[in-house]
C-alpha positions as semicolon CSV with decimal commas, in nm:
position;residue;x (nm);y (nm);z (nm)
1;X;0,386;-1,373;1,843
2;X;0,296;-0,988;1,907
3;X;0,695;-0,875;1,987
4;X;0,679;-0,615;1,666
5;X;0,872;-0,273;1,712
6;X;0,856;-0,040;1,469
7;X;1,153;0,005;1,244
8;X;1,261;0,371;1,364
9;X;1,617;0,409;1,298
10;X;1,517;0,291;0,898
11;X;1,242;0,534;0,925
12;X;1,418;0,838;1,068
13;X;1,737;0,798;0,799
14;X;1,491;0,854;0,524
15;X;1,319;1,110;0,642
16;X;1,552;1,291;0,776
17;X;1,879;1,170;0,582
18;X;1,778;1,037;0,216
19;X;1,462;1,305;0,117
20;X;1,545;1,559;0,378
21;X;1,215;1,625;0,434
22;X;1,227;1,917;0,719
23;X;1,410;2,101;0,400
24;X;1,084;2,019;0,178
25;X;0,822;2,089;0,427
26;X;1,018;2,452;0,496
27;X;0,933;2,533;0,126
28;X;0,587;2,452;0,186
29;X;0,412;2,745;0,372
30;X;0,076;2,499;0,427
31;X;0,275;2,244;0,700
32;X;0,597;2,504;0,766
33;X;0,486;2,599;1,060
34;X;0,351;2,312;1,181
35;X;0,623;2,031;1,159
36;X;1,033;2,003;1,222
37;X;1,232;1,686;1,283
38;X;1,137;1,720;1,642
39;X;0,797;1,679;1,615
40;X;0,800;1,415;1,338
41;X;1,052;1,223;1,567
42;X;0,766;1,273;1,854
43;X;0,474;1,135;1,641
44;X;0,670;0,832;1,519
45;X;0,755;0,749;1,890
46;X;0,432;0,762;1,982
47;X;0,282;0,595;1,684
48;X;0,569;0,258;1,805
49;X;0,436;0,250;2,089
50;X;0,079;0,251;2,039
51;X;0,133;0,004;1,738
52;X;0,356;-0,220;1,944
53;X;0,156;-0,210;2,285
54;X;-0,195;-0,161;2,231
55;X;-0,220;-0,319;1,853
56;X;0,013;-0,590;1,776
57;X;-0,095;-0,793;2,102
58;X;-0,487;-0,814;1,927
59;X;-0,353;-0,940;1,567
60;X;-0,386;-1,311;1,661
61;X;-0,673;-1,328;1,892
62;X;-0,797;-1,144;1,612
63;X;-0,760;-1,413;1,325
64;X;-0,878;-1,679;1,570
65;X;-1,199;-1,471;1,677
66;X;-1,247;-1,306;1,359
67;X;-1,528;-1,025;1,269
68;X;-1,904;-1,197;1,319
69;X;-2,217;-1,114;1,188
70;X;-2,554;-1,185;1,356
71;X;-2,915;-1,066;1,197
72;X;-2,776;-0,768;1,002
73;X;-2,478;-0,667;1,324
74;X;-2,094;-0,714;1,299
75;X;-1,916;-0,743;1,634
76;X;-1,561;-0,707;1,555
77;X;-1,267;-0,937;1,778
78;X;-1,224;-0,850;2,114
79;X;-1,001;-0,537;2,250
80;X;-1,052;-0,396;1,859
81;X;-1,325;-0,128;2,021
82;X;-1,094;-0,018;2,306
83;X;-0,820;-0,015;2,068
84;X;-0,974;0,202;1,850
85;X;-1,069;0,434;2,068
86;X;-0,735;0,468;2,148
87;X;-0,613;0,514;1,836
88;X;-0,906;0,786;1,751
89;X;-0,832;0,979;2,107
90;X;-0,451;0,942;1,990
91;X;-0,610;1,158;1,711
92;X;-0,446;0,888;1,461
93;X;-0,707;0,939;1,210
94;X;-0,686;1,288;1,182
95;X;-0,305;1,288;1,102
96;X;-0,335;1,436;0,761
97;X;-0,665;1,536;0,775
98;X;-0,756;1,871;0,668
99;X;-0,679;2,143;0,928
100;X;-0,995;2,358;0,893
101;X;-1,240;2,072;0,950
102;X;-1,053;1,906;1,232
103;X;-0,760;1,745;1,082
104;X;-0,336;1,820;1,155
105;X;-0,276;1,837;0,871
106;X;0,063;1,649;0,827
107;X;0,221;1,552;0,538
108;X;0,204;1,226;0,342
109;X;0,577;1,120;0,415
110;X;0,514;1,101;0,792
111;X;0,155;0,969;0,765
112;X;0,302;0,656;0,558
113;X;0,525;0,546;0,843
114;X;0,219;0,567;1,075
115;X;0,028;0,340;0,829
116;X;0,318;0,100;0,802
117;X;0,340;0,090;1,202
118;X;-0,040;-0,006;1,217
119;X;-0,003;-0,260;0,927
120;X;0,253;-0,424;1,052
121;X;0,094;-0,453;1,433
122;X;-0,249;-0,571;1,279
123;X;-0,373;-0,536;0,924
124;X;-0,724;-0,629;1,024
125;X;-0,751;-0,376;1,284
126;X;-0,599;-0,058;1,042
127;X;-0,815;-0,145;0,764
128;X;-1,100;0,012;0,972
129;X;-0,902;0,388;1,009
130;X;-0,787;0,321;0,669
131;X;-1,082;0,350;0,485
132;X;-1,241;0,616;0,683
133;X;-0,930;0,835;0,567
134;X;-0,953;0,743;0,199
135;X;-1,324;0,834;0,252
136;X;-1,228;1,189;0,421
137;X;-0,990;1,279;0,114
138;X;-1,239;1,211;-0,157
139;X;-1,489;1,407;0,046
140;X;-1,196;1,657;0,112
141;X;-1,111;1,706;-0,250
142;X;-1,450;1,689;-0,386
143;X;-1,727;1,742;-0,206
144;X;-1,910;2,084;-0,118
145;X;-1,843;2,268;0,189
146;X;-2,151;2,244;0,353
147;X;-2,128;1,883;0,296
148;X;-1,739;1,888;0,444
149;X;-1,869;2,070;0,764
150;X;-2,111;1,800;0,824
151;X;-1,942;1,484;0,774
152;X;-1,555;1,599;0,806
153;X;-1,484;1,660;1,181
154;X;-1,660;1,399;1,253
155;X;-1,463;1,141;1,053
156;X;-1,127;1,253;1,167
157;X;-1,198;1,187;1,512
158;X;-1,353;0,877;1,502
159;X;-1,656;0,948;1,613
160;X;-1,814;0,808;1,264
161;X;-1,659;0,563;0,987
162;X;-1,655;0,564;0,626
163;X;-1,607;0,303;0,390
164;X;-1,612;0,328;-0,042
165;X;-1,891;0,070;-0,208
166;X;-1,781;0,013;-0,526
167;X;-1,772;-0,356;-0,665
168;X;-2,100;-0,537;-0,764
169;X;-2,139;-0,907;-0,796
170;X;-2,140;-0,898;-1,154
171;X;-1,879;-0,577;-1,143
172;X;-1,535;-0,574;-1,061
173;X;-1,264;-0,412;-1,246
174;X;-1,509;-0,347;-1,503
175;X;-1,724;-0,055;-1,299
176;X;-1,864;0,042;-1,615
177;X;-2,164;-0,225;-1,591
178;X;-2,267;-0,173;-1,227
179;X;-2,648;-0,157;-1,188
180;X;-2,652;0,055;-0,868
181;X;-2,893;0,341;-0,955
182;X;-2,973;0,641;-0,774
183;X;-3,319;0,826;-0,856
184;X;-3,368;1,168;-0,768
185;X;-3,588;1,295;-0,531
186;X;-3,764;1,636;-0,490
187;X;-3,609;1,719;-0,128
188;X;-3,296;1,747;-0,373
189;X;-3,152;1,410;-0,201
190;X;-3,105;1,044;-0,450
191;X;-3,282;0,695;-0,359
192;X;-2,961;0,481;-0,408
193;X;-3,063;0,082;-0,450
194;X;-2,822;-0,180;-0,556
195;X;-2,588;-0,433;-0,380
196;X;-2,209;-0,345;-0,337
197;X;-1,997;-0,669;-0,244
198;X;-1,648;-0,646;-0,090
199;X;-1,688;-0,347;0,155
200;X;-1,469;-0,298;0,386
201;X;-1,552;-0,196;0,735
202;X;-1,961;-0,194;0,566
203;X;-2,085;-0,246;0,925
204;X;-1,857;-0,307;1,219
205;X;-1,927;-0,184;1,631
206;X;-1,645;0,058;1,600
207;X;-1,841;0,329;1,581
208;X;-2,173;0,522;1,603
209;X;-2,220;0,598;1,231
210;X;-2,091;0,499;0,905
211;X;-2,058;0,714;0,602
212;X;-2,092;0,528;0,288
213;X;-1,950;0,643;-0,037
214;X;-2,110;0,500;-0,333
215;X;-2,082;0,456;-0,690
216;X;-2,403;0,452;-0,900
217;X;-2,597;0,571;-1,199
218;X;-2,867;0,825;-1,210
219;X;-3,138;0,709;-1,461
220;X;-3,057;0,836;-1,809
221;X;-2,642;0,877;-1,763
222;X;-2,440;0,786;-2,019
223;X;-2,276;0,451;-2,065
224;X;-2,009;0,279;-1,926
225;X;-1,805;0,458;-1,631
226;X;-1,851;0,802;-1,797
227;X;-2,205;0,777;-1,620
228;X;-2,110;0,735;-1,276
229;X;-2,211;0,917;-0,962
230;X;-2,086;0,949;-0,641
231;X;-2,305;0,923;-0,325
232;X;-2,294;0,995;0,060
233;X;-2,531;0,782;0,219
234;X;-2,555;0,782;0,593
235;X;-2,587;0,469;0,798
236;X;-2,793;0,714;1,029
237;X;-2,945;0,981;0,879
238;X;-2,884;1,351;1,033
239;X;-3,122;1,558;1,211
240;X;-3,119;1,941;1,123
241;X;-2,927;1,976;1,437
242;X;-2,660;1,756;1,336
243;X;-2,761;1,452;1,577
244;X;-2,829;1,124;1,482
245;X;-3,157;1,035;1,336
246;X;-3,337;0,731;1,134
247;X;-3,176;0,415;1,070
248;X;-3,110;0,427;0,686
249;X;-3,262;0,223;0,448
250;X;-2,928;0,000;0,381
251;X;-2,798;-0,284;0,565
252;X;-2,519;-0,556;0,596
253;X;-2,645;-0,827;0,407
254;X;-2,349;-1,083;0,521
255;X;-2,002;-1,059;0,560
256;X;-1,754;-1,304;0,351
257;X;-1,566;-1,612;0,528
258;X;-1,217;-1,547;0,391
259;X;-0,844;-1,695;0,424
260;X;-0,687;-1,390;0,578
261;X;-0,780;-1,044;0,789
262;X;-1,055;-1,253;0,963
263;X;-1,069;-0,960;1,218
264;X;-1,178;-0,768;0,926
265;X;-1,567;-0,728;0,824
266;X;-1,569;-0,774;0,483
267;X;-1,961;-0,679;0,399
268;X;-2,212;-0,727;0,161
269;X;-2,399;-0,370;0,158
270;X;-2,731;-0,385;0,043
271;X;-2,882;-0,029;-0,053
272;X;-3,283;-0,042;-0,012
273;X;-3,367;0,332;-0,141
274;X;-3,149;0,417;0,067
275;X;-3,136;0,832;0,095
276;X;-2,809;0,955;-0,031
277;X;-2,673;1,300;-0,168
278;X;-2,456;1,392;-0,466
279;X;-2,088;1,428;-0,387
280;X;-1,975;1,729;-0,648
281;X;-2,088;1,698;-1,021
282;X;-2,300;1,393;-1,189
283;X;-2,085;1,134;-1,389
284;X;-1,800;1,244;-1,193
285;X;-1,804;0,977;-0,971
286;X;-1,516;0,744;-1,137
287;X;-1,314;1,047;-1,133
288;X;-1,380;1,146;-0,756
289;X;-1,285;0,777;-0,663
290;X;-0,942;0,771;-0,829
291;X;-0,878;1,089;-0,589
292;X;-0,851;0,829;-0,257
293;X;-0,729;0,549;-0,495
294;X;-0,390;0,682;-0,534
295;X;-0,389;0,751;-0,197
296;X;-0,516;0,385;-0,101
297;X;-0,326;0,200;-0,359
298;X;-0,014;0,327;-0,200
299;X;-0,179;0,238;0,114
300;X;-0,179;-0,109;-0,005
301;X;0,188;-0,144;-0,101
302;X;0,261;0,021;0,264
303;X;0,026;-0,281;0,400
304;X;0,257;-0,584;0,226
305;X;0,612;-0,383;0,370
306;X;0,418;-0,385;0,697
307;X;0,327;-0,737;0,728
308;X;0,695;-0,844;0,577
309;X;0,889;-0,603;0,824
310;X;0,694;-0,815;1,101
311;X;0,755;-1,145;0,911
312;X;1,134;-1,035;0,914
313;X;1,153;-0,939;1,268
314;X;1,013;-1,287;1,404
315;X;1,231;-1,442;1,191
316;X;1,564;-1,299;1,206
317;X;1,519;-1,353;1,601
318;X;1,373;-1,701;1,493
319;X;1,722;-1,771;1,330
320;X;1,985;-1,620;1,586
321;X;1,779;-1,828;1,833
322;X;1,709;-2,184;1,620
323;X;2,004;-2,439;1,686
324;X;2,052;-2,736;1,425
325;X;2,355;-2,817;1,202
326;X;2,692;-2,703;1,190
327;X;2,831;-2,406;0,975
328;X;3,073;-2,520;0,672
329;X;3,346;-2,335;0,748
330;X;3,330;-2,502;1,139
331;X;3,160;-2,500;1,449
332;X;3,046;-2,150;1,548
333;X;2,914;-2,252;1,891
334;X;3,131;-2,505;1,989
335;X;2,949;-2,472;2,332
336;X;2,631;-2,591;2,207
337;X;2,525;-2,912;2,025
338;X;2,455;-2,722;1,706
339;X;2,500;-2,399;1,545
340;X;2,209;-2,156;1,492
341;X;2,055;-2,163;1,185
342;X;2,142;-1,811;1,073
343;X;2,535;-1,977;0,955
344;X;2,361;-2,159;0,671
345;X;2,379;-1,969;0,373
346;X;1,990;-2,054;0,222
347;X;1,861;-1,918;0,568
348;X;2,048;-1,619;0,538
349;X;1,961;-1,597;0,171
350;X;1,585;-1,592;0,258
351;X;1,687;-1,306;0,543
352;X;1,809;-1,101;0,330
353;X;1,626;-1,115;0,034
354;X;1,314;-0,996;0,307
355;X;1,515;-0,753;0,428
356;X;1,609;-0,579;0,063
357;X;1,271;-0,621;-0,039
358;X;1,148;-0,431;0,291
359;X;1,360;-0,175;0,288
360;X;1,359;-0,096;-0,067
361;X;1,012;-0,110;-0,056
362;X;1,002;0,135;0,276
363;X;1,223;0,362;0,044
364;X;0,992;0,380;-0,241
365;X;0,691;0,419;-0,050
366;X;0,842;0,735;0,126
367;X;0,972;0,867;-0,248
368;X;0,604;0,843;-0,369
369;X;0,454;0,970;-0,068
370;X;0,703;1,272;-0,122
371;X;0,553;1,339;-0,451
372;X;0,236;1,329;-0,285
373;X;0,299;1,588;-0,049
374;X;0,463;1,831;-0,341
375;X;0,098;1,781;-0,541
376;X;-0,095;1,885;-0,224
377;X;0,098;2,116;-0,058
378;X;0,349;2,341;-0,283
379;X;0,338;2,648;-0,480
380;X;0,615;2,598;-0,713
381;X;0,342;2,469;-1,011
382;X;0,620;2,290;-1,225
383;X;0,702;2,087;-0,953
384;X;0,342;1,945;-0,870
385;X;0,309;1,904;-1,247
386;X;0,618;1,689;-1,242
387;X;0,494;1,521;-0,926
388;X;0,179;1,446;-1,039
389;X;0,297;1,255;-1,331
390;X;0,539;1,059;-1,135
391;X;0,247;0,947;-0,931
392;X;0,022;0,894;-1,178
393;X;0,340;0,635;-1,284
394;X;0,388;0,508;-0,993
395;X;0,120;0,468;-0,818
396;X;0,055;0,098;-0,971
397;X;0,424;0,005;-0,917
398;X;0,362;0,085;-0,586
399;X;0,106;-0,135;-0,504
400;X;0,161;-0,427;-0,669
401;X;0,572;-0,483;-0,705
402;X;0,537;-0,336;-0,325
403;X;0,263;-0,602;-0,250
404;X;0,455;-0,925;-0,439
405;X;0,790;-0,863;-0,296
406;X;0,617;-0,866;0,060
407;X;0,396;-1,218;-0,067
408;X;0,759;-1,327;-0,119
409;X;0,895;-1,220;0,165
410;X;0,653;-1,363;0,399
411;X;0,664;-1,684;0,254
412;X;0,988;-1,699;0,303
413;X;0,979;-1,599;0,700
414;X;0,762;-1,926;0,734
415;X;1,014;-2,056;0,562
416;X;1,235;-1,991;0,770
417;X;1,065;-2,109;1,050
418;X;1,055;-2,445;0,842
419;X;0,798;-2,691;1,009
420;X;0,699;-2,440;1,295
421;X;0,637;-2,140;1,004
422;X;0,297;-2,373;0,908
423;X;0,220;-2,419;1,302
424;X;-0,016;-2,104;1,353
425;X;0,139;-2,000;1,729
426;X;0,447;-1,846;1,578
427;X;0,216;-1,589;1,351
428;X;0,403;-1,670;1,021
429;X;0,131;-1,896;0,850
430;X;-0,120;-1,546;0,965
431;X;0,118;-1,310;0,784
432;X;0,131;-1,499;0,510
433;X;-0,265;-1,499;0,474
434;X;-0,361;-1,148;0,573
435;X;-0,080;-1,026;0,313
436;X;-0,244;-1,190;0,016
437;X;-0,528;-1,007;0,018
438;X;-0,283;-0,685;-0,037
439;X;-0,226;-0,822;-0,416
440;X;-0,579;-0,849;-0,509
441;X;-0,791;-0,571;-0,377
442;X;-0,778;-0,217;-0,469
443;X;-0,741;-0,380;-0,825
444;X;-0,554;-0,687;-0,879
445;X;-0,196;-0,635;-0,965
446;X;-0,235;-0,767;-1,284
447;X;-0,464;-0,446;-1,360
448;X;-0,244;-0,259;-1,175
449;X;0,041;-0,375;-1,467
450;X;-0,188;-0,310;-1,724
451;X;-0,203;0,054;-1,570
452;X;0,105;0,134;-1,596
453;X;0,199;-0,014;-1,935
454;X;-0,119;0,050;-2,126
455;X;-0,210;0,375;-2,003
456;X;0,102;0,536;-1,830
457;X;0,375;0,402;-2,069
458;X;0,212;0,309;-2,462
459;X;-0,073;0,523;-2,457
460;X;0,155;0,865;-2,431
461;X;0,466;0,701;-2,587
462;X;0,646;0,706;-2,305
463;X;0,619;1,053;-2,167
464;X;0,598;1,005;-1,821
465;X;0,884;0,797;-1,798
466;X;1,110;1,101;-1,910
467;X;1,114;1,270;-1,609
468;X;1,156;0,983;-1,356
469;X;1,448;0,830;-1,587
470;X;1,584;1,193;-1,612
471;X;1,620;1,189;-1,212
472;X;1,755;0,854;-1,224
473;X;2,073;0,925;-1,484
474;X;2,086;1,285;-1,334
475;X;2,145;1,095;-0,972
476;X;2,411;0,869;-1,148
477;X;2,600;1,139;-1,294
478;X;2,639;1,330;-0,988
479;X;2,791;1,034;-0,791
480;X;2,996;0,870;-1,016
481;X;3,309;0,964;-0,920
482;X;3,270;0,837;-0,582
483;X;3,458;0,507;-0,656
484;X;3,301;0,359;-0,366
485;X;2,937;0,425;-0,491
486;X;2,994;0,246;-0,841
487;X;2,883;-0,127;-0,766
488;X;2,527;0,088;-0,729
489;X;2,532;0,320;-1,010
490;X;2,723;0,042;-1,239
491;X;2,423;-0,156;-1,244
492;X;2,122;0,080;-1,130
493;X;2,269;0,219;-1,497
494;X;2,294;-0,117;-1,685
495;X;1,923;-0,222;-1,558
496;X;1,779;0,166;-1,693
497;X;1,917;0,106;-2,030
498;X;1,761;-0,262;-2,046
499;X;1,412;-0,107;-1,905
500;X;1,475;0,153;-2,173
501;X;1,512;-0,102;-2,469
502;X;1,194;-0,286;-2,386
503;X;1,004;0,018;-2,334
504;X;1,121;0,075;-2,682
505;X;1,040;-0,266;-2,835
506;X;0,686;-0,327;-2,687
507;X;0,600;0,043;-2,796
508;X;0,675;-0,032;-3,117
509;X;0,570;-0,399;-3,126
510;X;0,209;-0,354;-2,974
511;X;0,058;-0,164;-3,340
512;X;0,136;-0,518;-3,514
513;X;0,016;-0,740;-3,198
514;X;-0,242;-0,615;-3,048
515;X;-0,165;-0,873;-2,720
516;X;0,189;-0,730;-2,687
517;X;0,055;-0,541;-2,396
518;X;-0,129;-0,785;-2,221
519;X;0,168;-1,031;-2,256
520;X;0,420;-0,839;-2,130
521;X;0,209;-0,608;-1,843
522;X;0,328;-0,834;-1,537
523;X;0,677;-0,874;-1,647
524;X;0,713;-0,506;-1,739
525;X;0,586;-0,396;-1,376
526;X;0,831;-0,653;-1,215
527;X;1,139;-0,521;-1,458
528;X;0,990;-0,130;-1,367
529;X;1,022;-0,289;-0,970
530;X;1,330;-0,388;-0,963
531;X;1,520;-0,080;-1,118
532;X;1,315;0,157;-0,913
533;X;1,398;-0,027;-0,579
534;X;1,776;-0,029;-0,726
535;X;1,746;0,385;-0,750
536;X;1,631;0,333;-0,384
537;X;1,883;0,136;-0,293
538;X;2,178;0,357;-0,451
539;X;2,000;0,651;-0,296
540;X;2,041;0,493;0,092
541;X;2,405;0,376;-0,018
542;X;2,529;0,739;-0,109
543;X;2,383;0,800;0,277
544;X;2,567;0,566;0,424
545;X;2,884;0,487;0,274
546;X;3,096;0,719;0,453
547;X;2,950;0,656;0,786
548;X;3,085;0,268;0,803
549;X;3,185;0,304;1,157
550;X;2,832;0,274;1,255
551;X;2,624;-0,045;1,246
552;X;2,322;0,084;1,105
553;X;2,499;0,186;0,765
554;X;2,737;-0,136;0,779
555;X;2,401;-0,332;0,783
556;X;2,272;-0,092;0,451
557;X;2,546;-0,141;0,298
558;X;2,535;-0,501;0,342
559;X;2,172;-0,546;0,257
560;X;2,252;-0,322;-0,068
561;X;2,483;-0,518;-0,174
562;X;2,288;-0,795;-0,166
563;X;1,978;-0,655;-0,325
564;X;2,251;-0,549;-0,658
565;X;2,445;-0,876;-0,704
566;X;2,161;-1,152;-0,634
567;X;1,800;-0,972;-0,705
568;X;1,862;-0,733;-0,942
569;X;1,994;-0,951;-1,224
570;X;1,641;-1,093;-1,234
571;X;1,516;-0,825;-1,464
572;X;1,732;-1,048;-1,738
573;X;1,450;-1,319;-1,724
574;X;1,162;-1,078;-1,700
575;X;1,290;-0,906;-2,032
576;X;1,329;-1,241;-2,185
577;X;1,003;-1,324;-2,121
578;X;0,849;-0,959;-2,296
579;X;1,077;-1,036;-2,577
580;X;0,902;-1,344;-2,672
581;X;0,629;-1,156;-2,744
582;X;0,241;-1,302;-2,726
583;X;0,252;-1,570;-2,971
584;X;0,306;-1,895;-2,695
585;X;0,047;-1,725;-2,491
586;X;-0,252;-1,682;-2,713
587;X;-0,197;-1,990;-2,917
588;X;-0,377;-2,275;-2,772
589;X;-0,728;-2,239;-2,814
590;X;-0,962;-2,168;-2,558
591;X;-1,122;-2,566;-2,589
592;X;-0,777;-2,725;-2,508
593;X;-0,768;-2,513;-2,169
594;X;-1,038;-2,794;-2,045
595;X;-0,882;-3,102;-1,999
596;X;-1,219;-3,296;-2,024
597;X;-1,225;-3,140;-2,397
């Protein structure tokens, strides 16, 4: 099934009603000029309809066909080429690209919606803009400006691709032991060898060059990921005039044979001497990366709400349309041999747990890509201080609670579907595959927990959270004496004291065991989830609840309701489980884990 449409009434109110953003960008003189509702209105329209016309019609053809590789060439699924060249004469890729090498321009808000619409048409097909653009902002922030000029313009239109090669057979999460090396040369350029596994987009037909950003060492760096360089090397190398030259000395080895985003070319890169040049300073690398990973880790929470608002769509229309059984309270379709499925109360359960999980999770996504946007673009310097901590906090919450909740939810849109969700015509069993990956890569949620207890929460005490728990009780206090508004704030309250208290406990608890943090990571992040989406949640509530006579606010309202009284409360087992500490965890020993011990 291709029948997605973009979710533009939900994307409009929070732009435009919850984070008021034309009153944000007006503070910013960078995009001031250059953006009202108007034209944000203009871009989204035109993003729905290339998403839902040229893009969503490829995604299965795409999963049956899949990317193929033949002697060292990918050929990605058919229409992907045409599509893209749609999408790059749309000037799509150069949304928020910088201005003075080509680029709009436009904030991080609108851009996000633009992702979603793309993810949620085909997350094979946008993986391929998507990593060119978290290529352009490392370049962007990082890289000199004779080195912008040359690769820059050409990136944001399309013309050439960029990926980021940074895992190694032997090094995932752990970058610090990768065995890429780059050796200087005396032309003032590196020869980069090593073999980079996992890259997205490595080699594809998309376009007439690809710029590669790698990680490696230069002999004599120090150890670990202090010692790590960042590389531009060139599938084609550059004549003086700009134009394509020699065929590089690295190559597409083979591409991986996976379970989901088949349409995808998933590449092992193999780097033969390859030339490459320095991007900025030497062992700055690491650092350089984490510019585009924010950036793309938010990028992969916006890729699980895409592929659940399409799982939703298909089926709530699934279960208005689905006849079998009869209601409990009576026949609601007397006329018909059976009532649709949407009066039984598990279906609807499963509806609208997708549907609080989707639009809570649209919510946040916009709220961090807000902070984004004060960071990059204004001048008020405590307020991008303030920002940046609250992404450096959120950015893990982000992508993986974003990326769970949208596992969950389209499992539960094939469930819906019951026997015909596993049939692959309907597109539910797809969605539920090309979503997976969206937990794993860009650092496995279980790293991305670690994150944000080990480092963002216990390693400063705390700190960060002050400001974003400030801006939640600040929030409550300011509404509570709209009586109408308290079945939010009641709770969004009783959940931030309870995330408050365990913050407290494991802080203290993790000096005397030393696996407090590692226990508790996953359960922390879901606990961190939940109240953040319930801030969300009261946020779009204090929008909406005195505009009842329309439908769109009745159904928030509805939906919000839901998401407080039925998913909320299951931050209660989550704390449980961090109160029991590590001990049940780490006491088995490793033997007894083989059962042919």
């Amino acid at each position: 099934m291709s029948n997605y449409q973009a979710p533009m009434r939900d994307m409009q109110f929070l732009l435009h009603e919850v984070f008021n953003a034309e009153q944000l960008w007006a503070t910013m003189p960078a995009v001031a000029d250059m953006i009202d509702k108007d034209t944000a209105d203009a871009i989204l329209s035109e993003g729905a309809k290339l998403t839902s016309e040229v893009i969503a019609p490829l995604n299965r053809n795409s999963d049956e066909q899949g990317a193929t590789w033949t002697n060292g060439e990918v050929t990605t699924p058919d229409g992907f080429s045409k599509a893209y060249q749609l999408y790059c004469d749309g000037g799509w890729g150069a949304l928020s690209g910088e201005p003075e090498h080509g680029g709009m321009g436009m904030p991080k808000m609108l851009q996000s919606f633009v992702e979603e619409m793309t993810q949620s048409a085909s997350i094979s097909f946008a993986l391929y803009p998507m990593l060119t653009a978290g290529a352009c902002l490392a370049l962007s922030a990082h890289a000199s400006t004779e080195m912008k000029q040359t690769y820059l313009e050409n990136m944001y239109s399309g013309q050439w691709a960029g990926t980021m090669c940074l895992t190694e057979p032997h090094a995932g999460s752990d970058l610090g032991i990768m065995t890429a090396k780059a050796e200087a040369k005396n032309d003032g350029s590196f020869a980069v060898s090593g073999t980079k596994i996992f890259i997205t987009g490595g080699e594809q037909d998309l376009t007439e060059n690809i710029i590669h950003l790698v990680l490696a060492k230069i002999p004599g760096a120090p150890e670990g990921p202090r010692g790590i360089s960042m590389f531009v090397v060139p599938k084609f190398l550059l004549n003086e005039d700009g134009s394509l030259g020699a065929r590089n000395t690295v190559g597409c080895g083979s591409i991986e044979h996976k379970m989901g985003i088949k349409g995808s070319a998933t590449c092992v890169m193999n780097f033969d001497g390859a030339k490459g040049y320095l991007v900025g300073e030497e062992n700055k690398g690491l650092n350089y990366m984490f510019t585009m990973m924010n950036y793309e880790r938010l990028g992969m929470g916006i890729q699980g709400v895409g592929a659940a608002e399409t799982s939703y769509q298909q089926a709530a229309e699934y279960a208005i349309e689905r006849i079998q059984g009869r209601s409990a309270t009576g026949k609601k379709s007397p006329d018909k041999k059976a009532d649709s499925i949407i009066v039984h109360p598990d279906v609807r359960k499963m509806l609208l747990t997708m549907r609080a999980y989707n639009e809570g999770g649209r919510c946040f996504s916009t709220y961090v890509a807000k902070q984004l946007d004060i960071v990059k673009f204004s001048e008020n310097q405590e307020d991008k201080q303030q920002a940046e901590q609250l992404v450096a906090l959120l950015t893990p919450v982000a992508k993986a609670f974003m990326t769970d909740m949208a596992y969950e939810s389209c499992n539960l849109g094939q469930m819906v579907f019951g026997g015909h969700g596993y049939v692959r015509e309907w597109g539910q069993e797809q969605l539920v595959r090309d979503v997976r990956i969206a937990q794993i890569y860009e650092g496995t949620n279980g790293i991305q927990a670690l994150d944000l207890l080990g480092r963002k929460v216990v390693a400063n005490k705390g700190q960060f959270l002050e400001s974003y728990f400030a801006e939640i009780n600040a929030f409550v206090n300011a509404n509570n004496s709209n009586q109408a508004l308290l079945p939010y704030l009641n709770p969004l309250n009783e959940s931030l004291e309870k995330l408050k208290a365990v913050t407290d406990l494991i802080i203290a608890e993790q000096s005397n065991d030393k696996d407090m943090v590692g226990a508790s990571a996953t359960d922390y992040l879901a606990a961190f989830g939940l109240v953040s989406y319930a801030y969300m949640w009261a946020m779009m509530a204090e929008k909406s609840v005195s505009q009842l006579s329309d439908e769109f606010y009745q159904a928030k309202m509805y939906v919000g309701a839901f998401f407080i009284e039925r998913l909320l409360p299951k931050i209660d087992s989550h704390i449980k489980s961090i109160e029991a500490g590590s001990k049940t965890l780490m006491a088995m020993p490793e033997g007894l884990f083989n059962y042919n011990h």
